[in-house]
PDB file of C-alpha atoms and ligand atoms in Angstrom:
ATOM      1  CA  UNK A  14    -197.625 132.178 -57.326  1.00 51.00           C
ATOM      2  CA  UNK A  15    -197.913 130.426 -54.351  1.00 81.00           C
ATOM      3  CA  UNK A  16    -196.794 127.004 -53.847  1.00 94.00           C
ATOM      4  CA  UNK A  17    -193.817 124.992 -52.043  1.00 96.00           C
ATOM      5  CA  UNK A  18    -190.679 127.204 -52.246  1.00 91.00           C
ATOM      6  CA  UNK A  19    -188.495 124.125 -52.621  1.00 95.00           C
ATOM      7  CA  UNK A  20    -190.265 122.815 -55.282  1.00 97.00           C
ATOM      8  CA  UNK A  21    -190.582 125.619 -57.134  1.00 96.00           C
ATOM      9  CA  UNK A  22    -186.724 126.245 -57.223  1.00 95.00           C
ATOM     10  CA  UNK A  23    -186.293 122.533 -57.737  1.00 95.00           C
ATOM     11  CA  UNK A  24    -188.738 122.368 -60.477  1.00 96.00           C
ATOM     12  CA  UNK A  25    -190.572 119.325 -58.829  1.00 96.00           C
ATOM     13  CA  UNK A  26    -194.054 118.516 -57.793  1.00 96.00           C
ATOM     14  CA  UNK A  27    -195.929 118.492 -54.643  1.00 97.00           C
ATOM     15  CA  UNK A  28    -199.017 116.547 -53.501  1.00 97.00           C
ATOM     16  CA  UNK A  29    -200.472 119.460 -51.390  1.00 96.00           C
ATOM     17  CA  UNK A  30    -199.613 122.586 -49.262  1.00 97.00           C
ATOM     18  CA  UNK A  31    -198.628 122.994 -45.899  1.00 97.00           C
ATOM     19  CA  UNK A  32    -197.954 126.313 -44.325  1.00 96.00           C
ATOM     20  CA  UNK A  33    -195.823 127.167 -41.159  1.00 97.00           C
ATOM     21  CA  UNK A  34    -197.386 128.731 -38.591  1.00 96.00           C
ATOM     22  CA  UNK A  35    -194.385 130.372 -37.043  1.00 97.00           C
ATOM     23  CA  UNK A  36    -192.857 132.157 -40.225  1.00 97.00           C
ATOM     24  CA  UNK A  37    -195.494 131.637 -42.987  1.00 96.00           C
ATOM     25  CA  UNK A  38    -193.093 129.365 -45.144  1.00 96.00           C
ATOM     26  CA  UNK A  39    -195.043 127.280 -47.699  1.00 96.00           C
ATOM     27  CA  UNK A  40    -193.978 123.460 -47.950  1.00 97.00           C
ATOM     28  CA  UNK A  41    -195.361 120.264 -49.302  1.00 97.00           C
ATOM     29  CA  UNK A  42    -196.710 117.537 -47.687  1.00 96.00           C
ATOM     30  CA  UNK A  43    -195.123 114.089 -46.520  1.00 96.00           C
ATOM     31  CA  UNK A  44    -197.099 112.576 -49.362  1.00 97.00           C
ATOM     32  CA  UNK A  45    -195.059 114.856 -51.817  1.00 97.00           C
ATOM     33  CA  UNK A  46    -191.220 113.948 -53.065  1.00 96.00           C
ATOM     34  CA  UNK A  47    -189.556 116.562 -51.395  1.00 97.00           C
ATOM     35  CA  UNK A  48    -191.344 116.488 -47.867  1.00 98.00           C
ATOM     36  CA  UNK A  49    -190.284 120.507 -47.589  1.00 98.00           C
ATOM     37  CA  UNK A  50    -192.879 121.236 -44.471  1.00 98.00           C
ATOM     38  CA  UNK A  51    -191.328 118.374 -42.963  1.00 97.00           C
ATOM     39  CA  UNK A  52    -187.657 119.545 -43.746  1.00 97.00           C
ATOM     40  CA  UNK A  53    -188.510 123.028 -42.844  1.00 97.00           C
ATOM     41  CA  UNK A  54    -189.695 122.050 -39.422  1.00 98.00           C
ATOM     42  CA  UNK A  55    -186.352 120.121 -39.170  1.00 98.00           C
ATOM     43  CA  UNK A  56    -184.363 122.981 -39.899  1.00 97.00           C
ATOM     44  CA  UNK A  57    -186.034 125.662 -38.424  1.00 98.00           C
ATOM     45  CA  UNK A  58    -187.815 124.071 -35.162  1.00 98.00           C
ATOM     46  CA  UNK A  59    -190.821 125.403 -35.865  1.00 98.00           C
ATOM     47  CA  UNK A  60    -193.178 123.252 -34.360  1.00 98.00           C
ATOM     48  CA  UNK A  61    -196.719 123.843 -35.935  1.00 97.00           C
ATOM     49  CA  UNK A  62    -197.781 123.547 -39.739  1.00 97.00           C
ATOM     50  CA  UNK A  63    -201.482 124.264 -40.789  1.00 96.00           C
ATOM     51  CA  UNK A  64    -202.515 122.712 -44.503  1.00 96.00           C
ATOM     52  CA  UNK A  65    -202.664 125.380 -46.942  1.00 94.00           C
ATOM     53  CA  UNK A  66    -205.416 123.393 -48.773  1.00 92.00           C
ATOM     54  CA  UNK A  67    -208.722 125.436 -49.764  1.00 90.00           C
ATOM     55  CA  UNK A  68    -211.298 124.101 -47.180  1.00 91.00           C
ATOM     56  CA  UNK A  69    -209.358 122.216 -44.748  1.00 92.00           C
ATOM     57  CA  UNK A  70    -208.466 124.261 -41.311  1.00 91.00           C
ATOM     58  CA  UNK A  71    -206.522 121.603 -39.659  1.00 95.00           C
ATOM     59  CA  UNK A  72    -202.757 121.922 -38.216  1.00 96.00           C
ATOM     60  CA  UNK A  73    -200.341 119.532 -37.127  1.00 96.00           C
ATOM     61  CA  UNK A  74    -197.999 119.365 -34.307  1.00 96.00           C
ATOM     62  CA  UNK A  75    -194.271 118.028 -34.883  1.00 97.00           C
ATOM     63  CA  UNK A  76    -193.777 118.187 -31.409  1.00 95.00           C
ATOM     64  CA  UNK A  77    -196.840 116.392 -30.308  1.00 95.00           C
ATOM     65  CA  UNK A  78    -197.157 114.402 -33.645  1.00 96.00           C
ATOM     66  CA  UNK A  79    -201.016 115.357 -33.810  1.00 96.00           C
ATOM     67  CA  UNK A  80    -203.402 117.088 -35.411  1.00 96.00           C
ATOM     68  CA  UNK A  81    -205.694 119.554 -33.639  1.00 93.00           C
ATOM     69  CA  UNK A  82    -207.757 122.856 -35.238  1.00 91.00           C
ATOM     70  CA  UNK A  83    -207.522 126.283 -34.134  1.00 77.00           C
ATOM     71  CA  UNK A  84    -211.116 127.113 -31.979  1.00 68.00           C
ATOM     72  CA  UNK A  85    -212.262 130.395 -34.213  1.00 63.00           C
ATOM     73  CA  UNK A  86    -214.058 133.157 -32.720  1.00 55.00           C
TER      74      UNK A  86
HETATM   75 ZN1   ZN B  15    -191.573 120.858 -51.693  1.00 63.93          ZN
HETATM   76 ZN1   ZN B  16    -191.276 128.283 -40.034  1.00 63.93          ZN
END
């Protein structure tokens, strides 16, 4: 099942998906309890976290505190 890792060993619910682009780790959204994408980026450095959400192709910076998409193709 995919979903935040965090959560899932917490038992507690996120708000939506985000997904590092560095290491592939799944975390949940600021608007979520446990902020994990934020705390993983925190943690790890990992500077860039795309949503994981079906449909939406944006990514967002830490470093930059932005949001930009990945040109395709
Ligand atoms: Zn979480
Ligand atoms: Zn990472």
């Amino acid at each position: 099942m995919e979903g935040c890792e965090e959560c899932l060993a917490e038992g507690t619910q996120w708000v939506h998906l985000r997904m590092c682009q560095s290491c592939g780790h799944i975390g949940c959204c600021d608007n979520s309890t446990g902020k994990h994408a934020t705390q993983h980026h925190r943690e790890s450095g990992h500077p860039i976290a795309r949503s994981a959400e079906p449909g939406e192709d944006w990514s967002w910076c830490y470093v930059d505190e932005e949001v930009f998409r990945l040109s395709r193709g």
